[in-house]
């Protein structure tokens, strides 16, 4: 699937922090962007100010007419319930509807990517990396899991998007979404027992993060916190560095 085959993007759950960053990205690329969310929020208000059409009632009649074409990319969040009218209507019409993580994976597939994973510290770390790159004038775009105070946005960019653009993305372990990413550089801040309603136990969390490290492109780099013992310090074709306050190669 090639994203340049589409000129319209429709989001189910557009007000989510990850979904809204994607919506902003496609809007900046000149695509027609619209979507549904359950309730208005300050974030959805900002999206509307940026020219994105949003409605807050699950009603197929409110889907913009220009959306129902084969040039539209449909994106949904797993938080959408199975009985959602718009979701089932679009699915019944035969449209392909992708998860947010799948779309982020498609974006990162064609760009050098820095992916930040960890049960804690993803947003802080990815925001720091983003700020450094932006201040340095590097051509980049960052999809963040929070609205930063200094930039007042969860989508931060520098320069005009092209093949040289570096992508910074939060690699979310929730429902194993980060396994859709294939980064050149991966950062892992922590591998604590979290989302056990999905994973069941800590060992499954560790296994998922280990699987994520195997997604790093050959010749790439893994940077992990010094406290993470469960992930090996040596990998075939991938350089491994550690960071921390007391040990590691980065301080």
XYZ file of N, CA and C in Angstrom:
753
model
N 0.843 -1.202 0.000
C 0.000 0.000 0.000
C 0.876 1.250 0.000
N 0.576 2.183 -0.903
C 1.324 3.426 -1.008
C 0.433 4.598 -0.590
N 0.911 5.398 0.349
C 0.103 6.510 0.840
C -0.122 7.579 -0.215
N 0.785 7.666 -1.190
C 0.597 8.694 -2.220
C -0.514 8.347 -3.206
N -1.159 7.192 -3.011
C -2.321 6.840 -3.835
C -3.604 7.482 -3.322
N -3.524 8.157 -2.169
C -4.711 8.722 -1.532
C -4.652 10.244 -1.506
N -5.837 10.867 -1.570
C -5.909 12.324 -1.443
C -6.849 12.751 -0.313
N -7.464 11.766 0.355
C -8.408 12.033 1.437
C -8.157 11.039 2.564
N -8.284 11.506 3.814
C -8.112 10.617 4.968
C -9.272 10.855 5.929
N -9.895 9.754 6.363
C -11.022 9.839 7.291
C -10.699 9.029 8.538
N -10.814 9.683 9.707
C -10.430 9.083 10.976
C -11.649 8.768 11.836
N -11.677 7.577 12.396
C -12.660 7.208 13.411
C -11.940 7.206 14.754
N -12.187 8.265 15.544
C -11.450 8.471 16.786
C -10.358 9.502 16.588
N -10.674 10.550 15.835
C -9.668 11.532 15.421
C -9.096 12.330 16.584
N -9.808 12.361 17.725
C -9.363 13.179 18.846
C -8.313 12.538 19.730
N -7.978 11.270 19.478
C -6.933 10.617 20.263
C -5.582 11.262 20.021
N -4.686 11.145 20.982
C -3.409 11.851 20.877
C -2.585 11.349 19.697
N -2.595 10.050 19.450
C -1.857 9.516 18.306
C -2.568 9.761 16.990
N -3.890 9.630 16.994
C -4.684 9.837 15.785
C -4.619 11.292 15.329
N -4.683 12.215 16.274
C -4.687 13.633 15.915
C -3.356 14.069 15.309
N -2.253 13.467 15.761
C -0.954 13.782 15.157
C -0.926 13.345 13.697
N -1.471 12.158 13.419
C -1.557 11.697 12.034
C -2.462 12.607 11.210
N -3.592 13.013 11.794
C -4.516 13.901 11.085
C -3.828 15.212 10.713
N -3.065 15.749 11.638
C -2.338 16.993 11.369
C -1.320 16.799 10.249
N -0.651 15.661 10.258
C 0.353 15.371 9.231
C -0.281 15.345 7.840
N -1.355 14.595 7.690
C -1.997 14.499 6.383
C -2.589 15.840 5.961
N -3.093 16.590 6.920
C -3.629 17.918 6.621
C -2.527 18.834 6.104
N -1.351 18.751 6.707
C -0.216 19.562 6.264
C 0.260 19.161 4.874
N 0.008 17.902 4.496
C 0.410 17.435 3.163
C -0.598 17.829 2.091
N -1.624 18.583 2.480
C -2.595 19.083 1.519
C -3.750 18.149 1.231
N -3.897 17.087 2.013
C -5.014 16.169 1.819
C -6.275 16.697 2.499
N -7.426 16.231 2.018
C -8.675 16.534 2.715
C -8.776 15.577 3.898
N -8.918 16.127 5.104
C -8.945 15.323 6.324
C -10.227 15.613 7.090
N -10.890 14.549 7.512
C -12.108 14.677 8.306
C -12.172 13.500 9.264
N -13.117 13.563 10.207
C -13.205 12.445 11.129
C -14.310 12.572 12.150
N -14.453 11.497 12.897
C -15.431 11.401 13.981
C -14.695 11.251 15.304
N -15.270 11.843 16.348
C -14.865 11.514 17.709
C -16.085 11.617 18.612
N -15.987 10.989 19.770
C -17.151 10.894 20.642
C -17.508 12.218 21.297
N -16.495 12.962 21.732
C -16.763 14.218 22.442
C -15.789 15.308 22.009
N -16.244 16.558 22.005
C -15.335 17.676 21.711
C -14.324 17.854 22.844
N -13.114 18.219 22.490
C -12.054 18.481 23.463
C -11.245 19.681 22.975
N -10.393 20.233 23.820
C -9.511 21.306 23.334
C -8.680 20.875 22.124
N -8.299 19.594 22.079
C -7.503 19.105 20.951
C -8.328 19.063 19.665
N -9.574 18.582 19.748
C -10.403 18.568 18.537
C -10.716 19.992 18.076
N -10.827 20.920 19.022
C -11.048 22.324 18.654
C -9.864 22.869 17.869
N -8.656 22.498 18.289
C -7.459 22.931 17.567
C -7.430 22.331 16.159
N -7.822 21.070 16.049
C -7.858 20.435 14.726
C -8.845 21.153 13.807
N -9.989 21.523 14.352
C -10.989 22.233 13.549
C -10.473 23.596 13.100
N -9.726 24.270 13.977
C -9.131 25.559 13.609
C -8.127 25.400 12.468
N -7.528 24.216 12.391
C -6.550 23.943 11.331
C -7.218 23.504 10.028
N -8.560 23.479 10.021
C -9.289 23.180 8.794
C -9.772 21.753 8.654
N -9.684 20.972 9.728
C -10.115 19.576 9.691
C -11.581 19.482 10.119
N -12.391 18.795 9.330
C -13.818 18.652 9.634
C -14.032 17.508 10.625
N -14.749 17.793 11.715
C -14.991 16.775 12.745
C -16.457 16.826 13.164
N -17.061 15.656 13.345
C -18.393 15.587 13.942
C -18.345 14.647 15.141
N -19.344 14.774 16.016
C -19.287 14.092 17.310
C -20.491 13.182 17.557
N -21.137 12.785 16.489
C -22.256 11.849 16.583
C -22.005 10.691 15.631
N -22.172 9.477 16.110
C -21.968 8.285 15.291
C -23.145 8.136 14.333
N -23.016 8.766 13.168
C -24.122 8.819 12.213
C -23.542 8.789 10.803
N -23.896 7.787 10.021
C -23.334 7.656 8.674
C -23.718 8.833 7.780
N -24.803 9.529 8.117
C -25.210 10.688 7.329
C -24.248 11.862 7.496
N -23.441 11.822 8.547
C -22.502 12.914 8.807
C -21.134 12.682 8.163
N -20.946 11.520 7.553
C -19.699 11.267 6.829
C -19.685 12.152 5.583
N -18.681 13.008 5.409
C -18.645 13.896 4.237
C -18.733 13.106 2.932
N -19.469 13.628 1.978
C -19.708 12.906 0.723
C -18.420 12.611 -0.035
N -17.431 13.522 0.052
C -16.195 13.323 -0.707
C -15.303 12.229 -0.126
N -15.700 11.690 1.031
C -14.900 10.655 1.682
C -15.077 9.295 1.016
N -16.259 9.012 0.528
C -16.558 7.666 0.035
C -16.067 7.451 -1.394
N -14.738 7.356 -1.528
C -14.108 7.065 -2.817
C -12.948 6.105 -2.581
N -12.411 5.552 -3.661
C -11.267 4.651 -3.531
C -9.954 5.409 -3.363
N -10.042 6.735 -3.265
C -8.857 7.558 -3.013
C -8.787 7.999 -1.553
N -9.628 7.379 -0.712
C -9.670 7.736 0.707
C -9.005 6.661 1.553
N -8.162 7.109 2.469
C -7.554 6.230 3.458
C -8.388 6.318 4.729
N -8.874 5.179 5.209
C -9.685 5.137 6.423
C -8.828 4.615 7.579
N -8.876 5.339 8.699
C -8.042 5.010 9.855
C -8.928 4.948 11.096
N -8.695 3.940 11.945
C -9.492 3.846 13.168
C -8.612 3.526 14.366
N -9.132 3.864 15.527
C -8.477 3.509 16.770
C -9.144 2.262 17.339
N -8.378 1.362 17.962
C -8.982 0.171 18.575
C -9.997 0.499 19.667
N -10.026 1.757 20.116
C -11.007 2.161 21.126
C -12.423 2.240 20.556
N -12.545 2.241 19.223
C -13.869 2.260 18.594
C -14.582 0.943 18.904
N -15.817 0.987 19.443
C -16.526 -0.255 19.782
C -16.947 -1.038 18.540
N -17.159 -2.328 18.712
C -17.503 -3.198 17.588
C -18.852 -2.860 16.962
N -19.733 -2.222 17.746
C -21.052 -1.886 17.215
C -21.116 -0.460 16.667
N -19.966 0.147 16.418
C -19.925 1.519 15.914
C -20.548 1.571 14.516
N -21.526 2.444 14.336
C -22.296 2.485 13.089
C -21.426 2.859 11.890
N -20.630 3.898 12.032
C -19.815 4.348 10.897
C -18.768 3.302 10.522
N -18.137 2.717 11.532
C -17.125 1.691 11.267
C -17.735 0.528 10.491
N -18.864 0.039 10.958
C -19.496 -1.110 10.303
C -20.054 -0.756 8.927
N -20.510 0.473 8.765
C -20.995 0.921 7.458
C -19.852 0.925 6.443
N -18.730 1.528 6.813
C -17.583 1.614 5.903
C -17.006 0.231 5.608
N -16.955 -0.602 6.639
C -16.460 -1.962 6.452
C -17.390 -2.748 5.531
N -18.698 -2.557 5.715
C -19.675 -3.232 4.873
C -19.623 -2.793 3.422
N -19.163 -1.566 3.192
C -19.024 -1.053 1.824
C -17.749 -1.566 1.153
N -16.943 -2.311 1.920
C -15.741 -2.908 1.347
C -14.487 -2.072 1.436
N -14.542 -0.959 2.172
C -13.353 -0.121 2.310
C -12.349 -0.779 3.265
N -11.078 -0.630 2.964
C -10.035 -1.086 3.874
C -9.854 -0.040 4.965
N -9.938 -0.468 6.215
C -9.795 0.447 7.348
C -8.581 0.004 8.157
N -7.604 0.882 8.275
C -6.353 0.541 8.937
C -6.300 1.081 10.363
N -5.571 0.374 11.214
C -5.293 0.881 12.551
C -4.282 2.024 12.467
N -4.307 2.872 13.494
C -3.349 3.978 13.569
C -1.918 3.479 13.436
N -1.591 2.383 14.122
C -0.220 1.868 14.101
C 0.194 1.419 12.703
N -0.754 0.900 11.938
C -0.444 0.464 10.575
C -0.123 1.655 9.681
N -0.858 2.749 9.867
C -0.614 3.948 9.064
C 0.724 4.576 9.444
N 1.009 4.632 10.738
C 2.305 5.153 11.172
C 3.432 4.292 10.607
N 3.217 2.986 10.556
C 4.205 2.093 9.969
C 4.446 2.389 8.499
N 3.386 2.714 7.760
C 3.527 3.050 6.341
C 4.315 4.345 6.155
N 4.084 5.314 7.041
C 4.818 6.580 6.954
C 6.304 6.353 7.224
N 6.591 5.592 8.271
C 7.994 5.391 8.657
C 8.735 4.475 7.688
N 7.995 3.675 6.947
C 8.616 2.714 6.032
C 9.479 3.399 4.983
N 9.085 4.596 4.582
C 9.799 5.289 3.507
C 10.715 6.396 4.024
N 10.953 6.423 5.340
C 11.811 7.453 5.919
C 12.749 6.846 6.952
N 13.898 7.463 7.129
C 14.752 7.092 8.245
C 13.994 7.419 9.526
N 13.930 6.451 10.428
C 13.050 6.592 11.589
C 13.779 6.348 12.901
N 13.495 7.224 13.862
C 13.920 7.040 15.246
C 12.667 6.706 16.043
N 12.595 5.495 16.572
C 11.411 5.058 17.311
C 11.754 4.921 18.789
N 10.937 5.534 19.630
C 11.180 5.522 21.072
C 10.143 4.631 21.743
N 10.620 3.560 22.374
C 9.745 2.606 23.050
C 10.039 2.606 24.545
N 9.113 2.014 25.301
C 9.305 1.917 26.744
C 7.978 2.011 27.463
N 7.862 1.283 28.553
C 6.615 1.340 29.312
C 6.448 2.682 30.015
N 7.543 3.396 30.213
C 7.503 4.747 30.782
C 8.573 5.588 30.094
N 8.283 6.861 29.895
C 9.297 7.787 29.393
C 9.316 8.010 27.896
N 8.364 7.417 27.164
C 8.368 7.568 25.703
C 8.189 9.023 25.272
N 7.172 9.670 25.814
C 6.856 11.029 25.362
C 7.965 12.005 25.731
N 8.480 11.895 26.942
C 9.567 12.784 27.368
C 10.793 12.605 26.486
N 11.178 11.355 26.266
C 12.386 11.076 25.485
C 12.220 11.478 24.023
N 11.086 11.138 23.421
C 10.868 11.500 22.019
C 10.769 13.016 21.857
N 10.234 13.704 22.863
C 10.162 15.168 22.811
C 11.553 15.791 22.879
N 12.422 15.220 23.709
C 13.802 15.711 23.798
C 14.535 15.521 22.470
N 14.396 14.342 21.881
C 15.035 14.068 20.592
C 14.510 15.031 19.530
N 13.193 15.228 19.538
C 12.553 16.125 18.576
C 13.089 17.545 18.705
N 13.176 18.035 19.930
C 13.647 19.406 20.161
C 15.086 19.575 19.671
N 15.937 18.597 19.955
C 17.336 18.671 19.521
C 17.421 18.739 17.995
N 16.675 17.876 17.312
C 16.711 17.857 15.848
C 16.160 19.153 15.260
N 15.071 19.643 15.831
C 14.456 20.863 15.298
C 15.364 22.073 15.484
N 15.927 22.215 16.667
C 16.820 23.346 16.936
C 18.063 23.269 16.046
N 18.486 22.040 15.726
C 19.649 21.854 14.855
C 19.319 22.090 13.385
N 18.037 22.304 13.082
C 17.639 22.571 11.704
C 17.559 21.346 10.824
N 17.451 20.169 11.436
C 17.365 18.921 10.672
C 15.961 18.775 10.081
N 15.891 18.340 8.836
C 14.596 18.086 8.199
C 13.943 16.900 8.903
N 12.856 17.146 9.626
C 12.267 16.092 10.451
C 10.789 16.333 10.694
N 10.125 15.265 11.134
C 8.755 15.357 11.625
C 8.625 14.377 12.782
N 7.909 14.796 13.821
C 7.757 13.957 15.010
C 6.288 13.761 15.335
N 5.923 12.504 15.558
C 4.577 12.134 15.991
C 4.668 11.790 17.479
N 4.189 12.696 18.320
C 4.372 12.565 19.759
C 3.092 12.091 20.448
N 3.282 11.495 21.617
C 2.156 11.001 22.404
C 1.671 11.992 23.438
N 1.994 13.257 23.230
C 1.555 14.314 24.131
C 1.738 15.656 23.453
N 1.049 16.659 23.959
C 1.183 18.015 23.432
C 2.276 18.721 24.226
N 3.372 19.045 23.566
C 4.492 19.666 24.267
C 4.177 21.119 24.610
N 4.680 21.555 25.743
C 4.410 22.917 26.200
C 5.050 23.955 25.289
N 6.298 23.706 24.883
C 7.002 24.731 24.106
C 6.529 24.831 22.660
N 5.993 23.736 22.094
C 5.515 23.778 20.711
C 3.988 23.742 20.609
N 3.315 23.458 21.715
C 1.848 23.428 21.769
C 1.248 22.514 20.704
N 1.913 21.391 20.454
C 1.413 20.459 19.445
C 1.982 19.069 19.699
N 1.307 18.068 19.138
C 1.823 16.700 19.168
C 2.411 16.294 17.821
N 2.405 17.234 16.870
C 3.089 17.044 15.591
C 4.061 18.198 15.420
N 5.336 17.884 15.346
C 6.370 18.912 15.243
C 7.217 18.615 14.017
N 7.456 19.623 13.213
C 8.224 19.395 11.990
C 9.205 20.530 11.755
N 10.172 20.237 10.906
C 11.171 21.224 10.494
C 11.496 20.952 9.035
N 11.359 21.973 8.197
C 11.635 21.805 6.781
C 10.449 21.227 6.027
N 10.636 21.043 4.735
C 9.600 20.497 3.862
C 9.739 18.985 3.776
N 8.627 18.286 3.944
C 8.664 16.823 3.925
C 9.123 16.303 2.567
N 10.119 15.426 2.600
C 10.604 14.770 1.385
C 11.258 13.447 1.780
N 11.951 12.812 0.848
C 12.547 11.504 1.122
C 13.637 11.567 2.187
N 14.202 12.756 2.405
C 15.279 12.908 3.385
C 14.756 13.199 4.793
N 13.466 13.382 4.933
C 12.886 13.721 6.230
C 13.083 12.582 7.231
N 13.570 12.928 8.416
C 13.713 11.961 9.502
C 12.424 11.959 10.324
N 11.926 10.776 10.621
C 10.707 10.633 11.413
C 11.067 10.220 12.837
N 10.507 10.928 13.806
C 10.590 10.530 15.212
C 9.202 10.040 15.608
N 9.128 8.827 16.123
C 7.823 8.260 16.455
C 7.871 7.551 17.795
N 6.801 7.701 18.557
C 6.666 6.902 19.767
C 6.231 5.498 19.368
N 6.953 4.515 19.867
C 6.660 3.114 19.557
C 5.844 2.541 20.708
N 4.545 2.504 20.526
C 3.616 2.147 21.599
C 3.506 0.633 21.744
N 3.753 0.140 22.961
C 3.669 -1.300 23.210
C 2.240 -1.784 23.419
N 1.300 -0.847 23.600
C -0.095 -1.236 23.798
C -0.581 -2.044 22.598
N -1.173 -3.166 22.814
C -1.634 -4.147 21.811
C -0.564 -4.449 20.749
N 0.711 -4.304 21.187
C 1.873 -4.639 20.341
C 1.948 -3.780 19.073
N 1.462 -2.555 19.170
C 1.446 -1.658 18.008
C 2.838 -1.402 17.455
N 3.855 -1.388 18.327
C 5.201 -1.041 17.855
C 5.798 -2.087 16.921
N 5.170 -3.236 16.810
C 5.675 -4.254 15.892
C 5.314 -3.940 14.438
N 4.635 -2.815 14.218
C 4.362 -2.335 12.860
C 5.473 -1.417 12.361
N 6.429 -1.096 13.240
C 7.498 -0.157 12.894
C 8.799 -0.891 12.589
N 9.581 -0.312 11.672
C 10.890 -0.862 11.320
C 11.907 0.286 11.356
N 12.325 0.672 12.566
C 13.172 1.860 12.713
C 14.628 1.617 12.338
N 15.322 2.719 12.089
C 16.772 2.680 11.899
C 17.473 2.847 13.243
N 16.853 3.637 14.104
C 17.341 3.810 15.472
C 16.172 3.563 16.416
N 16.384 2.720 17.409
C 15.353 2.467 18.413
C 15.905 2.812 19.787
N 15.078 3.457 20.584
C 15.419 3.770 21.969
C 14.426 3.036 22.860
N 14.925 2.338 23.870
C 14.042 1.683 24.843
C 14.368 2.240 26.221
N 13.386 2.885 26.820
C 13.599 3.564 28.100
C 13.343 2.666 29.302
N 12.441 1.698 29.146
C 12.060 0.838 30.269
C 11.246 -0.336 29.753
N 11.304 -1.444 30.492
C 10.511 -2.627 30.141
C 9.879 -3.161 31.431
N 9.057 -2.342 32.040
C 8.407 -2.711 33.292
C 7.112 -3.476 33.020
N 6.591 -4.201 34.006
C 5.309 -4.892 33.808
C 4.172 -3.881 33.657
N 3.609 -3.804 32.472
C 2.541 -2.849 32.181
C 1.611 -3.472 31.146
N 0.385 -2.952 31.060
C -0.625 -3.485 30.136
C -0.789 -4.996 30.319
N -0.792 -5.435 31.568
C -0.892 -6.873 31.826
C -2.266 -7.428 31.469
N -3.245 -6.549 31.266
C -4.542 -7.012 30.777
C -4.426 -7.541 29.352
N -3.394 -7.092 28.643
C -3.141 -7.560 27.277
C -2.085 -8.659 27.261
N -1.000 -8.439 28.015
C 0.140 -9.351 27.952
C 0.028 -10.548 28.893
N -0.666 -10.371 29.994
C -0.824 -11.477 30.931
C 0.235 -11.530 32.004
N 1.516 -11.369 31.620
C 2.600 -11.405 32.597
C 3.795 -10.615 32.069
N 4.753 -10.385 32.963
C 5.908 -9.563 32.619
C 6.761 -10.205 31.527
N 6.869 -11.519 31.527
C 7.683 -12.195 30.520
C 7.174 -11.939 29.106
N 5.859 -11.847 28.956
C 5.295 -11.555 27.634
C 5.598 -10.117 27.218
N 5.645 -9.213 28.194
C 6.041 -7.828 27.904
C 7.473 -7.809 27.386
N 8.359 -8.507 28.088
C 9.768 -8.573 27.685
C 9.905 -9.178 26.293
N 9.158 -10.243 26.038
C 9.216 -10.889 24.718
C 8.806 -9.924 23.608
N 7.769 -9.139 23.866
C 7.297 -8.196 22.857
C 8.349 -7.126 22.572
N 9.003 -6.630 23.617
C 10.066 -5.643 23.415
C 11.258 -6.264 22.692
N 11.554 -7.514 22.997
C 12.628 -8.211 22.289
C 12.286 -8.346 20.811
N 11.039 -8.690 20.523
C 10.587 -8.766 19.130
C 10.737 -7.409 18.443
N 10.460 -6.344 19.189
C 10.601 -4.994 18.629
C 12.050 -4.717 18.222
N 13.006 -5.156 19.030
C 14.412 -4.925 18.674
C 14.786 -5.647 17.383
N 14.101 -6.743 17.083
C 14.375 -7.476 15.845
C 13.796 -6.765 14.624
N 13.012 -5.710 14.862
C 12.454 -4.917 13.767
C 13.437 -3.845 13.284
N 14.498 -3.611 14.047
C 15.462 -2.571 13.679
C 16.166 -2.972 12.381
N 16.263 -2.039 11.462
C 16.899 -2.322 10.181
C 18.378 -2.664 10.365
N 18.884 -3.538 9.521
C 20.293 -3.915 9.569
C 21.171 -2.679 9.411
N 22.220 -2.617 10.220
C 23.077 -1.445 10.227
C 22.566 -0.355 11.145
N 21.460 -0.644 11.829
C 20.842 0.343 12.706
C 21.429 0.345 14.103
N 20.742 1.044 14.992
C 21.245 1.264 16.346
C 20.132 1.075 17.363
N 20.440 0.361 18.431
C 19.554 0.255 19.588
C 20.207 0.968 20.760
N 19.478 1.898 21.365
C 19.946 2.590 22.566
C 18.977 2.234 23.684
N 19.470 1.577 24.711
C 18.586 1.137 25.793
C 19.106 1.616 27.135
N 18.177 1.759 28.081
C 18.568 2.192 29.417
C 19.411 1.118 30.087
N 20.369 1.571 30.886
C 21.305 0.656 31.535
C 20.626 -0.383 32.425
N 19.426 -0.073 32.918
C 18.742 -0.974 33.848
C 18.071 -2.154 33.155
N 17.984 -2.118 31.828
C 17.274 -3.171 31.096
C 18.229 -4.338 30.852
N 18.074 -5.365 31.643
C 18.944 -6.535 31.539
C 18.353 -7.612 30.619
N 17.041 -7.580 30.446
C 16.373 -8.668 29.727
C 16.655 -8.642 28.229
N 17.078 -7.494 27.709
C 17.378 -7.376 26.281
C 18.887 -7.410 26.101
N 19.347 -8.236 25.194
C 20.776 -8.494 25.026
C 21.549 -7.242 24.614
N 22.828 -7.223 24.988
C 23.710 -6.111 24.638
C 24.392 -6.313 23.291
N 24.187 -7.466 22.679
C 24.764 -7.736 21.368
C 23.678 -8.242 20.433
N 23.651 -7.678 19.220
C 22.673 -8.085 18.218
C 23.355 -8.201 16.868
N 22.899 -9.120 16.071
C 23.466 -9.334 14.749
C 23.059 -8.195 13.819
N 24.038 -7.440 13.346
C 23.778 -6.377 12.380
C 23.256 -5.091 12.962
N 23.140 -5.025 14.278
C 22.636 -3.817 14.940
C 23.569 -3.454 16.089
N 24.016 -2.211 16.121
C 24.864 -1.744 17.212
C 23.999 -1.480 18.440
N 24.498 -1.835 19.615
C 23.746 -1.635 20.854
C 24.546 -0.735 21.790
N 23.935 0.361 22.208
C 24.527 1.249 23.201
C 23.582 1.361 24.391
N 24.140 1.693 25.538
C 23.320 1.913 26.724
C 23.489 3.348 27.203
N 22.519 3.797 27.987
C 22.619 5.123 28.592
C 22.108 5.040 30.021
N 22.492 6.002 30.838
C 22.027 6.015 32.217
C 22.796 7.013 33.046
N 22.431 7.110 34.310
C 23.062 8.061 35.215
C 24.325 7.505 35.861
N 24.462 6.186 35.909
C 25.608 5.607 36.604
C 26.525 4.805 35.698
N 25.954 4.192 34.641
C 26.767 3.395 33.728
C 26.324 3.683 32.300
N 26.887 2.914 31.364
C 26.475 3.053 29.974
C 27.403 3.971 29.205
N 27.180 4.030 27.893
C 28.027 4.843 27.032
C 27.530 6.272 26.886
N 26.279 6.529 27.325
C 25.712 7.868 27.210
C 25.259 8.337 28.579
N 25.579 9.573 28.930
C 25.230 10.102 30.241
C 24.550 11.455 30.085
